[in-house]
JSON list of C-alpha atoms in Angstrom, two decimals:
[
{"chain": "A", "resi": 78, "resn": "PRO", "atom": "CA", "xyz": [36.33, 33.02, -31.86]},
{"chain": "A", "resi": 79, "resn": "ILE", "atom": "CA", "xyz": [38.46, 34.76, -34.02]},
{"chain": "A", "resi": 80, "resn": "ASP", "atom": "CA", "xyz": [37.69, 33.20, -37.41]},
{"chain": "A", "resi": 81, "resn": "VAL", "atom": "CA", "xyz": [34.03, 34.30, -36.73]},
{"chain": "A", "resi": 82, "resn": "ARG", "atom": "CA", "xyz": [32.08, 36.40, -39.74]},
{"chain": "A", "resi": 83, "resn": "LEU", "atom": "CA", "xyz": [28.93, 37.62, -38.26]},
{"chain": "A", "resi": 84, "resn": "THR", "atom": "CA", "xyz": [26.41, 39.23, -40.56]},
{"chain": "A", "resi": 85, "resn": "LYS", "atom": "CA", "xyz": [23.27, 39.47, -38.58]},
{"chain": "A", "resi": 86, "resn": "ALA", "atom": "CA", "xyz": [22.82, 39.58, -34.71]},
{"chain": "A", "resi": 87, "resn": "VAL", "atom": "CA", "xyz": [21.10, 35.79, -34.82]},
{"chain": "A", "resi": 88, "resn": "ASP", "atom": "CA", "xyz": [24.14, 34.51, -36.23]},
{"chain": "A", "resi": 89, "resn": "LEU", "atom": "CA", "xyz": [25.70, 35.10, -32.79]},
{"chain": "A", "resi": 90, "resn": "PRO", "atom": "CA", "xyz": [24.54, 32.33, -30.85]},
{"chain": "A", "resi": 91, "resn": "HIS", "atom": "CA", "xyz": [25.61, 30.13, -33.63]},
{"chain": "A", "resi": 92, "resn": "GLN", "atom": "CA", "xyz": [29.20, 31.35, -34.26]},
{"chain": "A", "resi": 93, "resn": "ALA", "atom": "CA", "xyz": [30.21, 32.84, -30.77]},
{"chain": "A", "resi": 94, "resn": "LEU", "atom": "CA", "xyz": [30.42, 31.58, -27.47]},
{"chain": "A", "resi": 95, "resn": "ASP", "atom": "CA", "xyz": [28.50, 32.83, -24.44]},
{"chain": "A", "resi": 96, "resn": "VAL", "atom": "CA", "xyz": [30.63, 34.08, -22.03]},
{"chain": "A", "resi": 97, "resn": "ALA", "atom": "CA", "xyz": [27.90, 32.94, -19.13]},
{"chain": "A", "resi": 98, "resn": "ASP", "atom": "CA", "xyz": [27.98, 29.38, -20.64]},
{"chain": "A", "resi": 99, "resn": "VAL", "atom": "CA", "xyz": [31.71, 29.30, -20.23]},
{"chain": "A", "resi": 100, "resn": "VAL", "atom": "CA", "xyz": [31.66, 30.33, -16.56]},
{"chain": "A", "resi": 101, "resn": "SER", "atom": "CA", "xyz": [28.85, 27.87, -15.98]},
{"chain": "A", "resi": 102, "resn": "MET", "atom": "CA", "xyz": [30.89, 25.02, -17.53]},
{"chain": "A", "resi": 103, "resn": "PHE", "atom": "CA", "xyz": [33.69, 26.06, -14.78]},
{"chain": "A", "resi": 104, "resn": "LYS", "atom": "CA", "xyz": [31.14, 26.08, -12.03]},
{"chain": "A", "resi": 105, "resn": "ASN", "atom": "CA", "xyz": [29.85, 22.56, -13.00]},
{"chain": "A", "resi": 106, "resn": "ALA", "atom": "CA", "xyz": [33.43, 21.22, -13.59]},
{"chain": "A", "resi": 107, "resn": "GLY", "atom": "CA", "xyz": [34.18, 21.94, -9.80]},
{"chain": "A", "resi": 108, "resn": "THR", "atom": "CA", "xyz": [37.45, 23.16, -10.53]},
{"chain": "A", "resi": 109, "resn": "ARG", "atom": "CA", "xyz": [39.22, 25.15, -7.65]},
{"chain": "A", "resi": 110, "resn": "MET", "atom": "CA", "xyz": [40.46, 28.24, -9.74]},
{"chain": "A", "resi": 111, "resn": "ASN", "atom": "CA", "xyz": [39.44, 29.36, -13.25]},
{"chain": "A", "resi": 112, "resn": "ILE", "atom": "CA", "xyz": [40.89, 32.07, -15.37]},
{"chain": "A", "resi": 113, "resn": "LEU", "atom": "CA", "xyz": [39.24, 33.53, -18.24]},
{"chain": "A", "resi": 114, "resn": "VAL", "atom": "CA", "xyz": [40.70, 36.16, -20.49]},
{"chain": "A", "resi": 115, "resn": "LEU", "atom": "CA", "xyz": [38.67, 38.12, -22.61]},
{"chain": "A", "resi": 116, "resn": "ASP", "atom": "CA", "xyz": [40.14, 40.18, -25.47]},
{"chain": "A", "resi": 117, "resn": "ALA", "atom": "CA", "xyz": [37.13, 41.51, -27.55]},
{"chain": "A", "resi": 118, "resn": "CYS", "atom": "CA", "xyz": [38.40, 44.45, -29.84]},
{"chain": "A", "resi": 119, "resn": "ARG", "atom": "CA", "xyz": [35.32, 45.29, -31.94]},
{"chain": "A", "resi": 120, "resn": "ASP", "atom": "CA", "xyz": [32.50, 47.53, -31.04]},
{"chain": "A", "resi": 121, "resn": "ASN", "atom": "CA", "xyz": [28.74, 46.03, -31.49]},
{"chain": "A", "resi": 122, "resn": "PRO", "atom": "CA", "xyz": [28.20, 45.83, -35.28]},
{"chain": "A", "resi": 123, "resn": "PHE", "atom": "CA", "xyz": [24.49, 45.25, -34.80]},
{"chain": "A", "resi": 124, "resn": "VAL", "atom": "CA", "xyz": [23.58, 48.74, -33.34]},
{"chain": "A", "resi": 125, "resn": "LYS", "atom": "CA", "xyz": [21.57, 49.69, -36.24]},
{"chain": "A", "resi": 126, "resn": "SER", "atom": "CA", "xyz": [19.54, 46.10, -35.85]},
{"chain": "A", "resi": 127, "resn": "GLY", "atom": "CA", "xyz": [18.33, 47.44, -32.38]},
{"chain": "A", "resi": 128, "resn": "VAL", "atom": "CA", "xyz": [21.17, 45.60, -30.35]},
{"chain": "A", "resi": 129, "resn": "SER", "atom": "CA", "xyz": [22.87, 48.51, -28.58]},
{"chain": "A", "resi": 130, "resn": "GLY", "atom": "CA", "xyz": [26.01, 48.40, -26.23]},
{"chain": "A", "resi": 131, "resn": "LYS", "atom": "CA", "xyz": [29.50, 49.29, -26.46]},
{"chain": "A", "resi": 132, "resn": "GLY", "atom": "CA", "xyz": [32.39, 46.48, -25.42]},
{"chain": "A", "resi": 133, "resn": "LEU", "atom": "CA", "xyz": [31.76, 43.49, -23.51]},
{"chain": "A", "resi": 134, "resn": "ALA", "atom": "CA", "xyz": [28.98, 43.64, -20.42]},
{"chain": "A", "resi": 135, "resn": "PRO", "atom": "CA", "xyz": [30.56, 43.34, -17.10]},
{"chain": "A", "resi": 136, "resn": "MET", "atom": "CA", "xyz": [30.12, 40.07, -15.24]},
{"chain": "A", "resi": 137, "resn": "ASP", "atom": "CA", "xyz": [31.08, 39.17, -11.75]},
{"chain": "A", "resi": 138, "resn": "ALA", "atom": "CA", "xyz": [33.30, 36.28, -11.08]},
{"chain": "A", "resi": 139, "resn": "PRO", "atom": "CA", "xyz": [31.98, 33.31, -9.38]},
{"chain": "A", "resi": 140, "resn": "PRO", "atom": "CA", "xyz": [34.18, 32.05, -6.35]},
{"chain": "A", "resi": 141, "resn": "GLY", "atom": "CA", "xyz": [37.51, 30.88, -7.59]},
{"chain": "A", "resi": 142, "resn": "THR", "atom": "CA", "xyz": [37.22, 32.72, -10.90]},
{"chain": "A", "resi": 143, "resn": "LEU", "atom": "CA", "xyz": [39.52, 35.46, -12.57]},
{"chain": "A", "resi": 144, "resn": "LEU", "atom": "CA", "xyz": [37.91, 37.18, -15.48]},
{"chain": "A", "resi": 145, "resn": "ALA", "atom": "CA", "xyz": [40.11, 39.43, -17.20]},
{"chain": "A", "resi": 146, "resn": "TYR", "atom": "CA", "xyz": [38.77, 42.03, -19.81]},
{"chain": "A", "resi": 147, "resn": "ALA", "atom": "CA", "xyz": [41.14, 43.71, -22.19]},
{"chain": "A", "resi": 148, "resn": "THR", "atom": "CA", "xyz": [39.41, 46.89, -21.36]},
{"chain": "A", "resi": 149, "resn": "GLN", "atom": "CA", "xyz": [37.08, 48.47, -18.77]},
{"chain": "A", "resi": 150, "resn": "PRO", "atom": "CA", "xyz": [33.50, 48.21, -18.92]},
{"chain": "A", "resi": 151, "resn": "GLY", "atom": "CA", "xyz": [31.59, 49.94, -21.60]},
{"chain": "A", "resi": 152, "resn": "ASN", "atom": "CA", "xyz": [34.82, 50.53, -23.56]},
{"chain": "A", "resi": 153, "resn": "VAL", "atom": "CA", "xyz": [36.42, 48.73, -26.71]},
{"chain": "A", "resi": 154, "resn": "ALA", "atom": "CA", "xyz": [39.96, 47.13, -26.86]},
{"chain": "A", "resi": 155, "resn": "GLU", "atom": "CA", "xyz": [42.07, 48.73, -29.48]},
{"chain": "A", "resi": 156, "resn": "ASP", "atom": "CA", "xyz": [43.18, 45.79, -32.05]},
{"chain": "A", "resi": 157, "resn": "GLY", "atom": "CA", "xyz": [46.66, 45.40, -33.56]},
{"chain": "A", "resi": 158, "resn": "GLY", "atom": "CA", "xyz": [45.90, 47.51, -36.70]},
{"chain": "A", "resi": 159, "resn": "THR", "atom": "CA", "xyz": [48.19, 47.17, -39.58]},
{"chain": "A", "resi": 160, "resn": "ASN", "atom": "CA", "xyz": [51.65, 46.92, -37.49]},
{"chain": "A", "resi": 161, "resn": "SER", "atom": "CA", "xyz": [50.49, 43.68, -35.54]},
{"chain": "A", "resi": 162, "resn": "VAL", "atom": "CA", "xyz": [48.55, 40.92, -35.40]},
{"chain": "A", "resi": 163, "resn": "ASN", "atom": "CA", "xyz": [47.62, 41.50, -31.57]},
{"chain": "A", "resi": 164, "resn": "GLY", "atom": "CA", "xyz": [46.35, 44.63, -30.11]},
{"chain": "A", "resi": 165, "resn": "PRO", "atom": "CA", "xyz": [48.39, 45.98, -26.94]},
{"chain": "A", "resi": 166, "resn": "TYR", "atom": "CA", "xyz": [46.46, 43.61, -24.23]},
{"chain": "A", "resi": 167, "resn": "ALA", "atom": "CA", "xyz": [47.22, 40.68, -25.80]},
{"chain": "A", "resi": 168, "resn": "GLN", "atom": "CA", "xyz": [51.09, 41.83, -26.80]},
{"chain": "A", "resi": 169, "resn": "PHE", "atom": "CA", "xyz": [51.50, 42.75, -23.24]},
{"chain": "A", "resi": 170, "resn": "LEU", "atom": "CA", "xyz": [49.83, 39.79, -21.62]},
{"chain": "A", "resi": 171, "resn": "GLN", "atom": "CA", "xyz": [52.16, 37.14, -23.84]},
{"chain": "A", "resi": 172, "resn": "VAL", "atom": "CA", "xyz": [55.26, 38.97, -22.48]},
{"chain": "A", "resi": 173, "resn": "GLU", "atom": "CA", "xyz": [54.05, 38.95, -19.08]},
{"chain": "A", "resi": 174, "resn": "LEU", "atom": "CA", "xyz": [52.71, 35.15, -19.17]},
{"chain": "A", "resi": 175, "resn": "LEU", "atom": "CA", "xyz": [56.68, 34.29, -19.60]},
{"chain": "A", "resi": 176, "resn": "ARG", "atom": "CA", "xyz": [58.10, 35.80, -16.72]},
{"chain": "A", "resi": 177, "resn": "PRO", "atom": "CA", "xyz": [59.43, 33.38, -14.19]},
{"chain": "A", "resi": 178, "resn": "PHE", "atom": "CA", "xyz": [57.05, 32.90, -11.14]},
{"chain": "A", "resi": 179, "resn": "ALA", "atom": "CA", "xyz": [54.78, 35.29, -12.31]},
{"chain": "A", "resi": 180, "resn": "LYS", "atom": "CA", "xyz": [51.92, 35.75, -9.76]},
{"chain": "A", "resi": 181, "resn": "VAL", "atom": "CA", "xyz": [48.27, 36.06, -11.61]},
{"chain": "A", "resi": 182, "resn": "GLU", "atom": "CA", "xyz": [47.55, 39.36, -9.67]},
{"chain": "A", "resi": 183, "resn": "ASP", "atom": "CA", "xyz": [50.86, 40.80, -10.67]},
{"chain": "A", "resi": 184, "resn": "VAL", "atom": "CA", "xyz": [50.58, 39.70, -14.17]},
{"chain": "A", "resi": 185, "resn": "PHE", "atom": "CA", "xyz": [47.15, 41.78, -14.88]},
{"chain": "A", "resi": 186, "resn": "LYS", "atom": "CA", "xyz": [48.53, 44.69, -12.75]},
{"chain": "A", "resi": 187, "resn": "ARG", "atom": "CA", "xyz": [51.70, 45.01, -15.09]},
{"chain": "A", "resi": 188, "resn": "VAL", "atom": "CA", "xyz": [49.64, 44.51, -18.33]},
{"chain": "A", "resi": 189, "resn": "ARG", "atom": "CA", "xyz": [47.09, 47.30, -17.01]},
{"chain": "A", "resi": 190, "resn": "TYR", "atom": "CA", "xyz": [49.89, 49.65, -16.73]},
{"chain": "A", "resi": 191, "resn": "GLN", "atom": "CA", "xyz": [51.68, 49.01, -19.79]},
{"chain": "A", "resi": 192, "resn": "VAL", "atom": "CA", "xyz": [48.24, 49.01, -21.92]},
{"chain": "A", "resi": 193, "resn": "ARG", "atom": "CA", "xyz": [47.02, 52.27, -20.49]},
{"chain": "A", "resi": 194, "resn": "GLN", "atom": "CA", "xyz": [50.37, 53.74, -21.06]},
{"chain": "A", "resi": 195, "resn": "LYS", "atom": "CA", "xyz": [50.74, 52.78, -24.71]},
{"chain": "A", "resi": 196, "resn": "THR", "atom": "CA", "xyz": [47.14, 53.78, -25.48]},
{"chain": "A", "resi": 197, "resn": "SER", "atom": "CA", "xyz": [47.52, 57.29, -23.49]},
{"chain": "A", "resi": 198, "resn": "GLY", "atom": "CA", "xyz": [44.69, 55.95, -21.23]},
{"chain": "A", "resi": 199, "resn": "ARG", "atom": "CA", "xyz": [42.16, 55.19, -23.69]},
{"chain": "A", "resi": 200, "resn": "GLN", "atom": "CA", "xyz": [41.87, 51.49, -22.98]},
{"chain": "A", "resi": 201, "resn": "ILE", "atom": "CA", "xyz": [42.39, 50.21, -19.06]},
{"chain": "A", "resi": 202, "resn": "PRO", "atom": "CA", "xyz": [42.48, 46.60, -18.68]},
{"chain": "A", "resi": 203, "resn": "TRP", "atom": "CA", "xyz": [40.31, 45.29, -16.18]},
{"chain": "A", "resi": 204, "resn": "GLU", "atom": "CA", "xyz": [39.51, 42.24, -14.10]},
{"chain": "A", "resi": 205, "resn": "SER", "atom": "CA", "xyz": [36.43, 40.69, -12.07]},
{"chain": "A", "resi": 206, "resn": "THR", "atom": "CA", "xyz": [38.03, 38.41, -9.41]},
{"chain": "A", "resi": 207, "resn": "SER", "atom": "CA", "xyz": [37.10, 36.08, -6.36]},
{"chain": "A", "resi": 208, "resn": "LEU", "atom": "CA", "xyz": [40.29, 34.00, -6.53]},
{"chain": "A", "resi": 209, "resn": "GLU", "atom": "CA", "xyz": [40.84, 32.47, -3.11]},
{"chain": "A", "resi": 210, "resn": "GLU", "atom": "CA", "xyz": [44.16, 30.95, -3.81]},
{"chain": "A", "resi": 211, "resn": "ASP", "atom": "CA", "xyz": [47.81, 31.79, -5.15]},
{"chain": "A", "resi": 212, "resn": "PHE", "atom": "CA", "xyz": [48.49, 31.01, -8.70]},
{"chain": "A", "resi": 213, "resn": "VAL", "atom": "CA", "xyz": [51.87, 31.28, -10.85]},
{"chain": "A", "resi": 214, "resn": "PHE", "atom": "CA", "xyz": [51.56, 31.12, -14.40]},
{"chain": "A", "resi": 215, "resn": "ASN", "atom": "CA", "xyz": [55.44, 30.32, -15.18]},
{"chain": "A", "resi": 216, "resn": "ASP", "atom": "CA", "xyz": [57.47, 28.14, -12.37]},
{"chain": "A", "resi": 217, "resn": "GLY", "atom": "CA", "xyz": [60.51, 29.31, -13.97]},
{"chain": "A", "resi": 218, "resn": "LYS", "atom": "CA", "xyz": [61.23, 25.72, -15.66]},
{"chain": "A", "resi": 219, "resn": "ASN", "atom": "CA", "xyz": [62.30, 25.79, -19.49]},
{"chain": "A", "resi": 220, "resn": "GLY", "atom": "CA", "xyz": [59.13, 24.05, -21.19]},
{"chain": "A", "resi": 221, "resn": "VAL", "atom": "CA", "xyz": [60.99, 23.24, -24.14]},
{"chain": "A", "resi": 222, "resn": "ALA", "atom": "CA", "xyz": [62.67, 19.93, -24.56]},
{"chain": "A", "resi": 223, "resn": "ASN", "atom": "CA", "xyz": [65.36, 18.67, -27.09]},
{"chain": "A", "resi": 224, "resn": "SER", "atom": "CA", "xyz": [65.02, 15.45, -29.01]},
{"chain": "A", "resi": 225, "resn": "GLN", "atom": "CA", "xyz": [67.27, 13.59, -26.74]},
{"chain": "A", "resi": 226, "resn": "GLU", "atom": "CA", "xyz": [65.01, 14.72, -23.53]},
{"chain": "A", "resi": 227, "resn": "LEU", "atom": "CA", "xyz": [62.03, 13.61, -25.82]},
{"chain": "A", "resi": 228, "resn": "GLU", "atom": "CA", "xyz": [63.39, 10.32, -26.43]},
{"chain": "A", "resi": 229, "resn": "HIS", "atom": "CA", "xyz": [64.10, 9.81, -22.80]},
{"chain": "A", "resi": 230, "resn": "MET", "atom": "CA", "xyz": [60.95, 10.90, -21.70]},
{"chain": "A", "resi": 231, "resn": "ALA", "atom": "CA", "xyz": [59.22, 8.50, -24.58]},
{"chain": "A", "resi": 232, "resn": "ALA", "atom": "CA", "xyz": [61.18, 5.48, -23.31]},
{"chain": "A", "resi": 233, "resn": "GLU", "atom": "CA", "xyz": [60.40, 6.15, -19.58]},
{"chain": "A", "resi": 234, "resn": "ALA", "atom": "CA", "xyz": [56.92, 6.66, -20.54]},
{"chain": "A", "resi": 235, "resn": "LYS", "atom": "CA", "xyz": [56.64, 3.21, -22.51]},
{"chain": "A", "resi": 236, "resn": "ARG", "atom": "CA", "xyz": [58.69, 1.63, -19.37]},
{"chain": "A", "resi": 237, "resn": "ARG", "atom": "CA", "xyz": [56.06, 2.80, -17.00]},
{"chain": "A", "resi": 238, "resn": "GLU", "atom": "CA", "xyz": [53.23, 1.54, -19.48]},
{"chain": "A", "resi": 239, "resn": "GLN", "atom": "CA", "xyz": [54.90, -2.00, -19.66]},
{"chain": "A", "resi": 240, "resn": "ASP", "atom": "CA", "xyz": [55.36, -1.95, -15.54]},
{"chain": "A", "resi": 241, "resn": "LEU", "atom": "CA", "xyz": [51.26, -1.25, -15.45]},
{"chain": "A", "resi": 242, "resn": "ILE", "atom": "CA", "xyz": [50.54, -3.73, -17.81]},
{"chain": "A", "resi": 243, "resn": "GLN", "atom": "CA", "xyz": [52.93, -6.51, -16.14]},
{"chain": "A", "resi": 244, "resn": "GLN", "atom": "CA", "xyz": [51.39, -5.34, -12.80]},
{"chain": "A", "resi": 245, "resn": "ALA", "atom": "CA", "xyz": [47.61, -5.54, -14.25]},
{"chain": "A", "resi": 246, "resn": "GLY", "atom": "CA", "xyz": [48.57, -9.12, -15.44]},
{"chain": "A", "resi": 247, "resn": "LEU", "atom": "CA", "xyz": [49.75, -10.04, -11.69]},
{"chain": "A", "resi": 248, "resn": "ALA", "atom": "CA", "xyz": [46.55, -8.57, -10.35]},
{"chain": "A", "resi": 249, "resn": "ARG", "atom": "CA", "xyz": [44.35, -10.81, -12.74]},
{"chain": "A", "resi": 250, "resn": "ASP", "atom": "CA", "xyz": [46.45, -13.91, -11.64]},
{"chain": "A", "resi": 251, "resn": "ARG", "atom": "CA", "xyz": [45.68, -13.19, -8.14]},
{"chain": "A", "resi": 252, "resn": "GLU", "atom": "CA", "xyz": [42.26, -12.37, -8.78]},
{"chain": "A", "resi": 253, "resn": "GLN", "atom": "CA", "xyz": [41.51, -15.65, -10.31]},
{"chain": "A", "resi": 254, "resn": "LYS", "atom": "CA", "xyz": [43.74, -17.58, -7.81]},
{"chain": "A", "resi": 255, "resn": "LEU", "atom": "CA", "xyz": [41.25, -15.93, -5.00]},
{"chain": "A", "resi": 256, "resn": "ALA", "atom": "CA", "xyz": [38.31, -16.93, -7.00]},
{"chain": "A", "resi": 257, "resn": "VAL", "atom": "CA", "xyz": [39.21, -20.33, -7.31]},
{"chain": "A", "resi": 258, "resn": "ALA", "atom": "CA", "xyz": [40.07, -20.71, -3.88]},
{"chain": "A", "resi": 259, "resn": "LEU", "atom": "CA", "xyz": [36.91, -19.26, -2.64]},
{"chain": "A", "resi": 260, "resn": "GLU", "atom": "CA", "xyz": [34.94, -21.54, -4.97]},
{"chain": "A", "resi": 261, "resn": "ALA", "atom": "CA", "xyz": [36.80, -24.39, -3.55]},
{"chain": "A", "resi": 262, "resn": "GLU", "atom": "CA", "xyz": [36.01, -23.34, 0.10]},
{"chain": "A", "resi": 263, "resn": "ARG", "atom": "CA", "xyz": [32.44, -22.85, -0.92]},
{"chain": "A", "resi": 264, "resn": "LEU", "atom": "CA", "xyz": [32.05, -26.22, -2.19]},
{"chain": "A", "resi": 265, "resn": "ALA", "atom": "CA", "xyz": [33.73, -27.51, 0.74]},
{"chain": "A", "resi": 266, "resn": "GLN", "atom": "CA", "xyz": [31.14, -26.07, 3.26]}
]
């Protein structure tokens, strides 16, 4: 989480997420495709306390998963600094995700190229992937609706809800009639 305020290494499991746990949740959910983007900008603040390592540890993606890292294994990503809230990785990823018909592999290749250029090679985004299907982030349709469209969508949803309520009532009536008929038939035997 972006608002974590860690003061000692023991705070980590209580305030942060273990990526392995997230990947495990993906596996248990049985989804066909998972994409996890990790944009970690900081070096390990607990090196003095005996915990070592620079950047995020590499991890292999399980089947049907893409793990995207802001930088290569053993490196730390640049943050936004004083000029921006986001670092170069988040900035370029945000732009690329808005491209119509953006294939997942192409998005991350373009982001990698742009980040590498912007940082003069200090940061090179990385992925571990075992995707088995194609995926497009943006289907080219405008996701913003105006108030008239929203009102129409709400009215249509309300109409479908009323239809379903009516169908459920009719099904209950048929079920009751069938139960009465079956009981009468049982008693007649």
